[in-house]
Coordinates of C-alpha atoms and ligand atoms in Angstrom, one line a residue:
M1 CA -34.4 45.2 57.7
A2 CA -34.5 41.9 58.4
N3 CA -32.5 38.7 57.0
P4 CA -33.7 35.7 59.1
L5 CA -30.7 33.4 58.3
Y6 CA -28.1 36.1 58.5
D7 CA -29.9 37.8 62.0
A8 CA -29.9 34.5 63.5
L9 CA -26.3 32.9 62.7
F10 CA -24.1 36.1 62.2
G11 CA -25.9 39.4 63.1
R12 CA -26.6 38.3 66.5
H13 CA -22.7 37.8 67.1
E14 CA -22.0 41.7 66.4
G15 CA -19.6 43.0 68.6
R16 CA -18.6 39.9 70.7
Q17 CA -15.0 39.6 71.3
T18 CA -15.8 35.9 71.9
P19 CA -13.7 32.9 70.3
F20 CA -15.4 31.5 67.3
L21 CA -12.8 29.4 65.7
L22 CA -9.5 28.0 67.1
L23 CA -7.2 26.8 64.6
D24 CA -4.5 24.1 64.8
D25 CA -1.8 26.9 64.3
G26 CA -3.2 28.6 67.9
K27 CA -4.6 31.2 66.6
T28 CA -8.2 32.2 67.1
V29 CA -10.8 34.0 65.3
T30 CA -13.2 36.1 67.2
H31 CA -16.9 36.2 66.1
A32 CA -16.5 40.3 65.7
E33 CA -13.2 39.4 63.4
F34 CA -15.3 36.6 61.8
L35 CA -17.9 39.3 60.9
A36 CA -15.8 41.8 59.6
Q37 CA -14.2 39.8 57.4
A38 CA -18.1 38.7 56.0
A39 CA -18.7 42.4 55.6
R40 CA -15.9 43.0 53.6
F41 CA -16.5 40.1 51.5
A42 CA -20.1 41.0 51.1
G43 CA -19.0 44.6 50.0
E44 CA -16.4 42.9 47.3
V45 CA -19.2 40.6 46.2
T46 CA -21.3 43.4 45.7
A47 CA -18.8 45.4 43.9
L48 CA -18.5 42.6 41.5
G49 CA -21.8 43.2 40.4
L50 CA -23.7 40.4 42.2
E51 CA -27.4 41.0 43.3
P52 CA -29.7 39.2 45.5
G53 CA -30.4 35.9 44.0
D54 CA -27.4 35.3 42.1
R55 CA -24.9 32.6 42.4
L56 CA -21.6 32.7 43.9
A57 CA -19.9 29.2 43.4
A58 CA -16.4 28.4 45.7
Q59 CA -13.9 26.1 45.4
V60 CA -11.9 26.5 48.0
A61 CA -9.6 25.2 50.9
K62 CA -11.2 25.1 54.2
S63 CA -10.1 28.1 56.2
P64 CA -11.9 31.1 58.2
D65 CA -12.0 32.9 55.1
A66 CA -13.6 30.3 53.3
L67 CA -16.4 30.1 55.9
A68 CA -16.7 33.6 55.8
V69 CA -17.6 33.6 52.1
Y70 CA -20.6 31.6 53.3
A71 CA -21.4 34.7 55.9
A72 CA -21.2 37.1 53.3
C73 CA -23.3 35.4 50.8
A74 CA -26.0 35.3 53.6
Q75 CA -25.4 39.1 54.1
A76 CA -25.7 40.1 50.6
G77 CA -28.5 38.0 49.9
V78 CA -26.5 36.0 47.4
I79 CA -27.0 32.1 46.7
F80 CA -23.9 30.4 48.1
L81 CA -22.7 27.2 46.3
P82 CA -20.0 25.6 47.7
L83 CA -17.9 22.7 45.8
N84 CA -16.0 19.7 46.7
T85 CA -12.3 20.7 46.5
A86 CA -11.6 17.3 45.0
Y87 CA -13.9 17.9 42.0
T88 CA -11.3 18.2 38.6
P89 CA -12.1 21.4 36.1
S90 CA -14.1 19.5 33.9
E91 CA -16.7 18.3 36.8
V92 CA -16.4 21.8 38.0
S93 CA -17.5 23.3 34.4
Y94 CA -21.0 21.8 35.0
F95 CA -21.8 23.2 38.1
V96 CA -20.4 26.9 37.6
E97 CA -22.5 26.6 33.9
D98 CA -25.5 25.2 35.0
S99 CA -26.0 27.5 38.1
G100 CA -25.5 30.1 36.1
A101 CA -22.8 31.6 38.8
K102 CA -21.7 35.1 38.2
L103 CA -18.7 34.9 40.4
F104 CA -16.5 32.1 41.2
L105 CA -14.1 31.9 43.5
C106 CA -11.0 29.3 43.4
D107 CA -7.9 28.2 45.0
P108 CA -5.1 30.8 43.8
S109 CA -3.0 27.6 42.7
S110 CA -6.0 26.7 40.5
E111 CA -6.6 29.7 38.8
A112 CA -5.0 28.7 35.5
A113 CA -6.5 25.5 35.4
L114 CA -9.9 27.2 36.0
A115 CA -9.8 29.9 33.9
P116 CA -10.9 28.6 31.1
V117 CA -14.1 27.2 32.8
A118 CA -15.0 30.7 34.1
E119 CA -14.8 32.1 30.8
A120 CA -17.0 29.6 29.2
A121 CA -19.5 30.1 31.8
G122 CA -19.3 33.8 31.7
A123 CA -18.7 34.0 35.2
T124 CA -15.9 36.3 36.9
L125 CA -12.8 34.3 38.4
R126 CA -11.4 35.5 41.7
T127 CA -9.1 33.7 43.7
L128 CA -9.0 32.9 47.7
G129 CA -6.4 31.1 49.7
S130 CA -6.4 29.5 53.0
K131 CA -4.0 31.9 54.3
G132 CA -5.7 35.1 53.5
E133 CA -3.9 35.5 50.1
G134 CA -5.7 35.8 46.4
S135 CA -7.5 38.3 44.2
F136 CA -10.7 38.3 46.2
A137 CA -9.0 38.5 49.7
E138 CA -6.9 41.4 48.5
A139 CA -9.5 43.2 47.2
A140 CA -11.8 43.1 50.0
A141 CA -9.1 43.8 52.4
S142 CA -10.1 47.7 51.4
R143 CA -13.8 47.3 52.1
P144 CA -15.3 48.3 55.3
P145 CA -16.0 46.0 58.0
E146 CA -19.5 46.8 57.8
F147 CA -22.2 45.9 55.4
P148 CA -26.0 46.9 55.1
T149 CA -27.6 43.3 55.7
V150 CA -29.7 42.8 52.5
E151 CA -33.5 41.8 53.3
R152 CA -34.3 38.7 52.5
Q153 CA -37.6 36.4 53.2
P154 CA -37.6 33.1 55.0
D155 CA -38.5 31.5 51.6
D156 CA -35.6 33.2 49.5
L157 CA -32.8 30.8 48.5
A158 CA -29.6 30.7 50.4
A159 CA -27.9 27.8 48.9
F160 CA -27.4 25.6 46.0
L161 CA -25.9 22.2 47.0
Y162 CA -24.9 19.6 44.2
T163 CA -26.1 16.2 44.3
S164 CA -25.4 13.9 41.6
G165 CA -28.1 11.7 40.1
T166 CA -28.7 8.2 38.9
T167 CA -28.6 9.5 35.5
G168 CA -25.2 10.8 35.8
R169 CA -26.2 14.6 35.6
S170 CA -25.6 16.6 38.8
K171 CA -28.9 18.3 40.8
G172 CA -28.4 21.7 42.1
A173 CA -30.5 21.2 45.5
M174 CA -32.0 24.9 46.2
L175 CA -31.8 25.6 50.0
T176 CA -34.2 28.4 51.7
Q177 CA -32.9 30.7 54.4
A178 CA -35.9 28.9 56.4
N179 CA -35.0 25.1 55.4
L180 CA -31.4 25.7 56.8
L181 CA -32.7 27.9 60.0
S182 CA -35.4 25.7 61.3
N183 CA -33.3 22.5 60.9
A184 CA -30.6 24.1 62.7
E185 CA -32.9 25.6 65.9
V186 CA -34.3 21.8 66.0
L187 CA -30.9 20.4 66.2
K188 CA -29.4 22.6 68.7
D189 CA -32.3 21.9 71.0
Y190 CA -32.4 18.2 70.4
W191 CA -28.8 17.9 71.0
R192 CA -28.5 20.3 73.6
F193 CA -26.1 22.5 72.4
T194 CA -25.1 25.8 74.2
E195 CA -22.9 28.4 74.3
D196 CA -20.5 26.5 76.4
D197 CA -19.9 23.8 73.9
V198 CA -16.5 23.4 72.0
L199 CA -17.3 21.5 68.5
L200 CA -14.4 19.4 67.1
H201 CA -14.8 20.5 63.3
A202 CA -12.5 18.3 61.2
L203 CA -15.2 17.6 58.0
P204 CA -15.1 19.5 54.8
I205 CA -17.2 22.9 54.6
F206 CA -18.6 22.1 51.1
H207 CA -21.4 19.6 52.1
T208 CA -24.4 19.8 54.5
H209 CA -22.5 17.9 57.7
G210 CA -20.0 20.1 58.0
L211 CA -21.3 23.3 56.6
F212 CA -24.8 23.3 57.8
V213 CA -25.2 20.8 60.8
A214 CA -22.2 21.5 62.3
T215 CA -21.4 25.2 61.6
N216 CA -25.1 26.4 61.8
I217 CA -25.9 24.9 65.1
M218 CA -22.2 26.6 66.8
L219 CA -23.3 30.1 65.3
L220 CA -26.9 29.4 66.8
V221 CA -25.4 29.2 70.3
G222 CA -22.4 31.3 70.2
G223 CA -19.8 28.8 71.1
P224 CA -16.1 27.9 69.5
M225 CA -15.3 25.5 67.1
I226 CA -11.7 23.7 67.0
F227 CA -11.4 24.2 62.9
L228 CA -9.2 21.7 61.4
P229 CA -8.4 21.8 57.7
R230 CA -9.3 17.9 57.4
F231 CA -9.6 15.0 59.3
D232 CA -6.2 14.2 60.4
A233 CA -6.0 11.6 63.3
D234 CA -2.9 13.4 65.2
A235 CA -4.8 16.7 64.9
V236 CA -8.0 15.1 66.6
I237 CA -6.2 13.5 69.0
R238 CA -4.2 16.3 70.0
W239 CA -7.6 18.7 70.3
L240 CA -10.0 15.9 71.3
P241 CA -9.2 17.0 75.3
M242 CA -10.3 20.7 74.2
A243 CA -13.5 19.7 72.9
T244 CA -17.1 19.0 74.1
S245 CA -18.6 17.4 71.0
M246 CA -17.2 15.9 67.5
M247 CA -19.6 15.4 64.5
G248 CA -17.9 12.7 61.9
V249 CA -18.6 10.2 59.1
P250 CA -18.1 6.8 60.1
T251 CA -14.6 6.7 58.8
F252 CA -13.5 9.2 61.5
Y253 CA -14.8 6.7 64.2
T254 CA -13.2 3.7 62.5
R255 CA -9.9 5.8 62.0
L256 CA -9.8 6.8 65.7
L257 CA -10.6 3.1 67.0
D258 CA -7.7 2.0 65.1
D259 CA -5.5 4.5 67.1
P260 CA -3.9 3.3 70.8
R261 CA -4.1 7.1 71.8
L262 CA -8.0 6.8 71.8
T263 CA -8.7 6.1 75.4
R264 CA -11.7 6.7 78.0
D265 CA -9.0 9.6 79.4
L266 CA -8.5 11.2 76.1
V267 CA -12.5 11.8 75.8
A268 CA -13.4 12.3 79.5
H269 CA -14.5 15.8 78.9
M270 CA -16.6 15.3 76.0
R271 CA -20.1 15.5 75.9
L272 CA -21.3 13.9 72.9
F273 CA -20.1 12.3 69.6
I274 CA -22.1 12.3 66.4
S275 CA -22.1 10.3 63.5
G276 CA -24.0 10.5 60.0
S277 CA -23.7 10.8 56.3
A278 CA -23.3 7.1 56.0
P279 CA -24.2 4.0 58.0
L280 CA -22.2 3.3 61.2
L281 CA -21.5 -0.2 61.7
A282 CA -23.4 -1.4 64.9
D283 CA -19.8 -3.0 65.8
T284 CA -18.4 0.1 65.3
H285 CA -20.9 1.8 67.7
R286 CA -20.3 -0.8 70.2
Q287 CA -16.6 -0.8 70.4
W288 CA -16.5 3.0 70.4
E289 CA -18.7 2.7 73.5
A290 CA -16.5 -0.1 75.3
R291 CA -13.2 1.9 74.6
T292 CA -14.5 5.3 75.6
G293 CA -17.6 4.8 77.7
H294 CA -19.5 7.3 74.9
R295 CA -22.3 6.0 72.9
I296 CA -22.3 7.6 69.5
L297 CA -25.5 9.4 68.4
E298 CA -26.3 8.3 64.8
R299 CA -28.5 10.7 63.1
Y300 CA -29.8 10.5 59.3
G301 CA -30.0 13.3 56.7
M302 CA -29.4 14.3 53.4
T303 CA -28.5 17.2 51.2
E304 CA -32.3 18.3 50.1
T305 CA -33.5 17.7 53.7
N306 CA -30.8 18.7 55.9
M307 CA -31.6 16.0 58.9
N308 CA -34.3 14.1 59.4
T309 CA -33.9 11.6 62.5
S310 CA -31.6 11.0 65.2
N311 CA -31.2 8.9 68.0
P312 CA -32.3 10.6 71.4
Y313 CA -30.2 12.5 73.6
D314 CA -31.1 11.2 76.6
G315 CA -32.9 7.9 76.0
D316 CA -31.3 4.9 74.4
R317 CA -29.3 5.4 71.3
R318 CA -29.2 2.2 69.3
A319 CA -26.6 0.9 67.2
G320 CA -27.5 0.1 63.9
T321 CA -31.0 2.6 63.8
V322 CA -30.9 6.1 63.0
G323 CA -33.5 7.0 65.8
F324 CA -36.9 9.1 65.6
P325 CA -38.0 11.7 63.2
L326 CA -36.9 15.0 64.5
P327 CA -39.7 17.8 65.8
G328 CA -41.3 19.0 63.0
V329 CA -40.2 16.3 60.5
E330 CA -42.7 13.6 59.3
L331 CA -41.4 10.5 58.2
K332 CA -43.3 7.4 56.5
V333 CA -42.2 4.3 54.9
T334 CA -44.3 3.7 51.5
D335 CA -44.5 1.1 48.9
P336 CA -41.8 1.9 46.2
V337 CA -44.2 1.1 43.5
T338 CA -47.8 2.4 44.9
G339 CA -46.3 4.9 47.4
A340 CA -49.0 3.8 49.6
E341 CA -48.1 3.9 53.2
L342 CA -46.5 0.7 54.8
P343 CA -47.2 -0.5 58.2
N344 CA -44.3 -0.2 61.1
G345 CA -41.6 -3.3 60.6
E346 CA -42.4 -3.4 56.8
I347 CA -39.4 -2.4 54.5
G348 CA -40.2 0.2 51.8
M349 CA -39.3 3.9 50.5
I350 CA -38.5 6.5 53.2
E351 CA -40.5 9.5 52.7
V352 CA -40.0 13.0 54.7
R353 CA -41.9 15.8 54.7
G354 CA -41.2 19.4 56.9
P355 CA -39.9 22.7 57.0
N356 CA -36.3 21.0 56.4
V357 CA -37.1 19.8 52.8
F358 CA -35.6 21.8 49.8
K359 CA -37.7 23.7 47.2
G360 CA -36.9 21.5 44.1
Y361 CA -33.6 21.2 41.7
W362 CA -32.4 24.1 40.0
Q363 CA -34.1 24.3 36.5
M364 CA -35.1 20.6 36.6
P365 CA -39.0 20.8 37.3
D366 CA -39.2 17.1 36.1
K367 CA -36.7 15.7 38.3
T368 CA -38.4 17.8 41.0
R369 CA -41.8 16.4 40.4
E370 CA -40.7 12.8 40.0
E371 CA -38.9 13.0 43.9
L372 CA -41.0 15.8 45.5
R373 CA -44.6 14.9 45.9
E374 CA -47.0 17.6 45.3
N375 CA -48.1 17.1 49.5
G376 CA -44.9 17.8 49.9
F377 CA -43.4 14.6 51.1
F378 CA -39.7 14.1 49.4
I379 CA -38.9 10.5 48.1
T380 CA -35.1 9.9 49.6
G381 CA -34.6 7.0 47.6
D382 CA -33.4 5.3 51.0
L383 CA -35.0 2.1 51.8
G384 CA -35.9 1.8 55.5
M385 CA -38.5 0.7 58.3
I386 CA -40.1 1.9 61.3
D387 CA -39.8 -0.8 64.3
A388 CA -42.2 -1.5 66.7
D389 CA -40.3 1.2 69.1
G390 CA -40.6 3.7 66.5
Y391 CA -36.7 3.9 65.7
V392 CA -35.9 4.6 61.8
H393 CA -33.7 1.8 60.2
I394 CA -32.1 2.4 57.0
V395 CA -31.7 -0.9 55.3
G396 CA -30.6 -0.1 51.6
R397 CA -30.7 2.3 49.2
G398 CA -33.3 2.1 46.1
K399 CA -31.2 4.5 44.5
D400 CA -27.8 3.2 42.9
L401 CA -25.4 4.9 44.9
I402 CA -22.2 4.5 46.7
I403 CA -21.4 6.2 49.8
S404 CA -17.5 6.2 50.1
G405 CA -16.0 7.7 53.5
G406 CA -19.1 9.9 53.3
Y407 CA -18.9 11.2 50.0
N408 CA -21.6 10.1 47.6
V409 CA -20.7 8.3 44.3
Y410 CA -23.0 7.7 41.6
P411 CA -22.1 4.8 39.3
K412 CA -23.7 6.1 36.2
E413 CA -21.3 8.8 35.9
I414 CA -18.3 6.7 36.2
E415 CA -19.9 4.1 33.8
L416 CA -20.2 6.5 31.2
L417 CA -17.2 7.4 31.3
I418 CA -15.6 3.8 31.1
D419 CA -17.8 2.7 28.6
E420 CA -16.2 5.6 26.3
Q421 CA -12.9 4.4 26.5
D422 CA -11.2 2.2 23.7
G423 CA -11.2 -1.5 24.3
V424 CA -14.5 -1.2 26.5
L425 CA -17.6 -3.1 25.6
E426 CA -19.4 -2.2 28.8
S427 CA -18.8 -1.9 32.8
A428 CA -20.8 -1.6 36.2
I429 CA -19.6 0.4 39.2
I430 CA -20.6 -1.4 42.3
G431 CA -20.0 -0.6 46.0
V432 CA -18.2 -3.1 48.2
P433 CA -17.1 -3.1 51.8
H434 CA -14.1 -1.3 52.7
P435 CA -12.4 -1.2 56.1
D436 CA -11.6 2.5 55.8
F437 CA -14.2 4.2 53.5
G438 CA -17.0 1.9 54.6
E439 CA -17.9 1.2 51.0
A440 CA -15.4 1.6 47.9
V441 CA -15.8 1.9 44.5
L442 CA -15.2 -1.2 42.3
A443 CA -15.4 -1.2 38.6
V444 CA -16.2 -4.6 36.6
V445 CA -15.6 -4.3 33.2
V446 CA -16.2 -6.2 29.8
R447 CA -13.5 -5.5 27.0
N448 CA -14.6 -5.6 23.3
P449 CA -13.3 -8.9 21.7
G450 CA -10.1 -8.9 21.0
A451 CA -9.3 -5.7 23.0
E452 CA -6.2 -5.5 25.9
T453 CA -7.1 -2.9 27.7
S454 CA -5.4 -2.8 31.1
A455 CA -6.7 -1.6 34.3
E456 CA -3.8 0.8 34.6
A457 CA -4.5 2.1 31.4
L458 CA -8.4 2.6 32.2
G459 CA -7.2 4.1 35.6
A460 CA -5.2 7.0 33.9
A461 CA -7.7 7.9 31.6
L462 CA -10.3 8.5 34.5
S463 CA -7.7 10.6 36.0
G464 CA -8.1 14.0 35.4
K465 CA -11.5 13.8 34.5
L466 CA -13.3 12.5 37.8
A467 CA -12.2 13.7 41.4
R468 CA -10.2 11.1 43.1
F469 CA -12.4 9.8 45.7
K470 CA -15.0 8.6 42.8
Q471 CA -12.1 6.9 41.2
P472 CA -12.4 3.1 41.1
K473 CA -10.1 1.4 44.1
R474 CA -10.1 -1.6 41.9
I475 CA -10.9 -2.5 38.3
V476 CA -11.7 -6.3 37.3
F477 CA -12.2 -7.8 34.0
V478 CA -15.1 -10.3 33.1
E479 CA -16.0 -11.8 29.9
E480 CA -19.9 -10.8 30.5
L481 CA -21.9 -8.8 33.0
P482 CA -24.7 -10.9 35.0
R483 CA -28.2 -9.7 33.5
N484 CA -31.7 -10.5 34.6
T485 CA -34.4 -11.8 31.9
M486 CA -35.3 -8.0 31.5
G487 CA -31.6 -7.4 30.3
K488 CA -30.7 -5.3 33.7
V489 CA -27.3 -6.1 35.0
Q490 CA -27.5 -7.7 38.5
K491 CA -25.5 -5.7 40.5
N492 CA -26.6 -8.0 43.8
I493 CA -24.7 -10.8 42.3
L494 CA -21.9 -8.6 41.6
R495 CA -21.7 -7.0 45.0
K496 CA -21.7 -10.5 46.2
D497 CA -18.9 -12.1 44.3
Y498 CA -16.6 -9.1 45.2
E499 CA -17.7 -8.2 48.9
A500 CA -14.3 -9.6 50.0
A501 CA -12.1 -7.4 47.6
F502 CA -11.2 -5.3 50.0
K503 CA -10.9 -7.6 52.8
G504 CA -7.7 -8.5 55.1
Ligands
MLC1 C1 -10.3 10.5 49.9 N1 -10.0 9.7 49.4 C2 -11.2 8.9 49.3 C3 -12.3 9.7 50.2 N2 -11.3 10.5 50.6 N3 -11.6 7.4 48.5 C4 -13.0 7.2 48.7 N4 -13.8 7.9 49.2 C5 -13.3 8.8 50.2 N5 -14.2 9.6 51.1 C6 -8.8 9.5 48.6 C7 -7.9 10.3 48.3 O1 -8.3 11.0 47.2 C8 -6.6 9.4 48.3 O2 -6.4 8.8 47.0 C9 -6.7 8.1 49.3 O3 -8.3 8.0 48.9 C10 -6.7 8.5 50.5 O4 -6.7 9.8 51.0 P1 -6.8 9.9 52.6 O5 -5.7 10.7 53.0 O6 -6.9 8.9 53.6 O7 -8.1 10.8 52.7 P2 -8.5 11.7 53.8 O8 -8.2 13.1 53.5 O9 -8.1 11.4 55.2 O10 -10.3 11.7 53.7 C11 -10.6 10.6 54.2 C12 -12.1 11.3 54.9 C13 -12.8 12.3 54.1 C14 -13.0 10.1 55.1 C15 -11.7 12.1 56.3 O11 -13.0 11.7 52.9 C16 -14.0 13.0 54.7 O12 -13.3 14.3 54.8 N6 -15.0 12.5 54.3 C17 -16.1 13.2 54.7 C18 -17.3 13.4 53.6 C19 -18.2 14.5 54.2 O13 -18.3 15.2 54.9 N7 -19.6 13.9 53.8 C20 -21.0 14.8 54.3 C21 -21.8 14.9 52.9 S1 -23.2 15.5 53.6 P3 -5.1 8.5 46.3 O14 -5.4 7.6 45.2 O15 -4.8 10.1 45.9 O16 -3.8 8.0 47.5 C22 -24.4 14.1 54.1 C23 -25.8 14.4 54.3 C24 -25.6 14.0 55.8 O17 -24.1 13.3 53.3 O18 -26.5 13.0 56.4 O19 -24.6 14.4 56.6
AMP2 P1 -26.3 13.4 50.3 O1 -26.7 13.0 49.2 O2 -24.5 13.3 50.4 O3 -26.5 14.2 50.9 O4 -26.2 11.7 51.3 C1 -27.4 11.6 51.8 C2 -27.4 10.2 52.0 O5 -26.7 9.8 52.8 C3 -29.0 9.6 52.3 O6 -29.9 9.5 51.1 C4 -28.4 7.9 52.7 O7 -28.7 7.2 51.9 C5 -27.1 8.5 53.4 N1 -27.3 8.4 55.0 C6 -26.9 9.5 55.7 N2 -27.0 9.6 57.0 C7 -26.9 8.2 57.0 C8 -27.0 7.3 58.1 N3 -26.8 8.0 59.8 N4 -27.3 5.9 57.9 C9 -27.6 5.2 56.5 N5 -27.2 6.2 55.6 C10 -27.1 7.8 55.7

C-alpha cells in the first residue's frame, strides 16, 4: 500500500546497512537499524490506540530515537507534532490541548511536571529519553521490528508545527505529505545533494529547518548525517572535516567566525554551507568567504511553506539576498493594503504559492482566510522586493516578530505576561541588534505611578512561564511609551533608542 512520505523518505532504505546517523560518541545508526526502531515505535503508537490522523505531540531531546518518532508517525499515518524543548509546561499545555494530541511523549526528567498537562488535555503521557530509556522506548522494545505501513494520500496531513501569532495565540500549521515531499525533492536537486554527501546536523529537530529541510533531504538521497545534540562549536569543529555540507542559522556562522580554529584547511573538504531562518548579515557572508573560501548559500523559508527561495548553487550567491523562487514556487510582491502586485524594485508584502504551501491553521478558519488567499497565495508577513536581476531581498517584517538565534518570538505574548504583573502599567517588547543572536528581546516597561517594580522581580516573574529564549535579555523602565496620533506604540522609535543596547 502506498504512503508517499514514508515510502520516499524511509521505506526506500529497507534492508540498507548503510550509515544514517553518525553520533558524537562515535556510534553509528544504520538505515536498517533506524527503520527497525521506527517500526517498533509505530507498533507501540498503534497499541496505545492512535489511529491515522490522530496527533502525537513530542517534547523530547534530540536523539536518534526522537527522529525515529517522526518516521513512526509517517509509517502509522499519525500526525507528528514536535515541540521546542525550551518550552515550559505552561506553554506546552496549550499545544497539547489545542492539537487534541492523543499521545504526548516527554523526557523522563519532565514527567512529573508534565503529567498534569497531559491529564488536563486528556492525552496519554509516555516518556522517551535520549539514551533509549523511558516508558515509551521500553514498551516499544518488545514490538516487532517491522510494521505494516499505513496507506496515505499526498494530501493527508503529516505534521503540525505551531507558529506564534501576532495576537499571542499560537497557530498549528497543517503540513501535508505532499508539502514536505515536494519541497525536499526540489531542494535536493537545487542544492545538488547526493548519496555521497555527509551533512553536519547541529540544528534542533522540532522546527522546519532541522527536521524537514535537513533531514528530509538526507533521507531522500540516502547519505549520512553527523547528528549532534545541539550546536557546540567544539563538536562542530571536530566533525567539520568529515562533512561535505552544513545547514545553520546565522548564529552558527558568527560563532564559528569567532573561533580561531575555523580555517580554510578545516573546511577544505566541504561542498556547501547553507544559511537560513533569520537574515544573514552581508558582512558575515563576506567574512566567511574571506576566511574559508566558501560563499554561504542563503535561502528563505518559513514554517507554513517550507522553503520558498534560494540563492543559486552554480550562479552568483549574493550576500544580503535570499535568491530566486524555487522551481514550482511562485513569488510576488504586493501592496500590503490592496494586495495588488507591485513591479520589481518596489518594496511590499511577499506572497508565495506552490505545492509547498500548507493547508491552513488547525481549527482556525478565520486566521487561515486572513493569511491564505483563495487563489492559493500565502501572505508571508515578510516585506521584500525583487531586484532587476530577479533576486529576492527581505527588507523587513510586516508582522511584529523578533527572530533571536533563529527562534521566533512574538512580542504580544510577552507583553501580555508583563502587563499582568503588579506595578506594571504597560510594556513594549522589541527586537534589537545582538552580536550573537542577531536580534535579542528587550522589554520597555512603564510602571504604575508610585510602583517600584524592579527588572529582577519582573524577570523572575517571567521565568517558569516563558521559554528562556523568549525572556527579555534586558528590561528598561521609561515614563511613557512613544505613541502616534492613533495611539499606537511606535516601536520603530524604541528600536532606534535602544539599538546599541547590546553593542560592545
Ligand atoms: C538559547 N538562548 C537563547 C537562544 N538560544 N536566547 C535567545 N535566542 C536564542 N536562539 C538562551 C539560553 O537559554 C541561555 O540562557 C543563553 O541564551 C545562552 O545559551 P547558549 O548555550 O549560548 O545557547 P545555545 O544552546 O548555544 O543555543 C543557541 C543556538 C540555538 C543559536 C545554537 O538557539 C539554536 O540552535 N537555534 C536554531 C533555531 C532553529 O533551528 N531555527 C529554525 C526555525 S525554522 P540563560 O539565561 O539560561 O543563560 C524556520 C524556517 C526556516 O525559521 O526558514 O528555516
Ligand atoms: P518560522 O515561523 O520560524 O518558520 O520563521 C519564518 C520567518 O523567518 C520568515 O517569515 C522570515 O521572517 C524569517 N526568515 C527565514 N529565512 C530567512 C532569511 N534567509 N532571511 C531573512 N529572514 C528569514
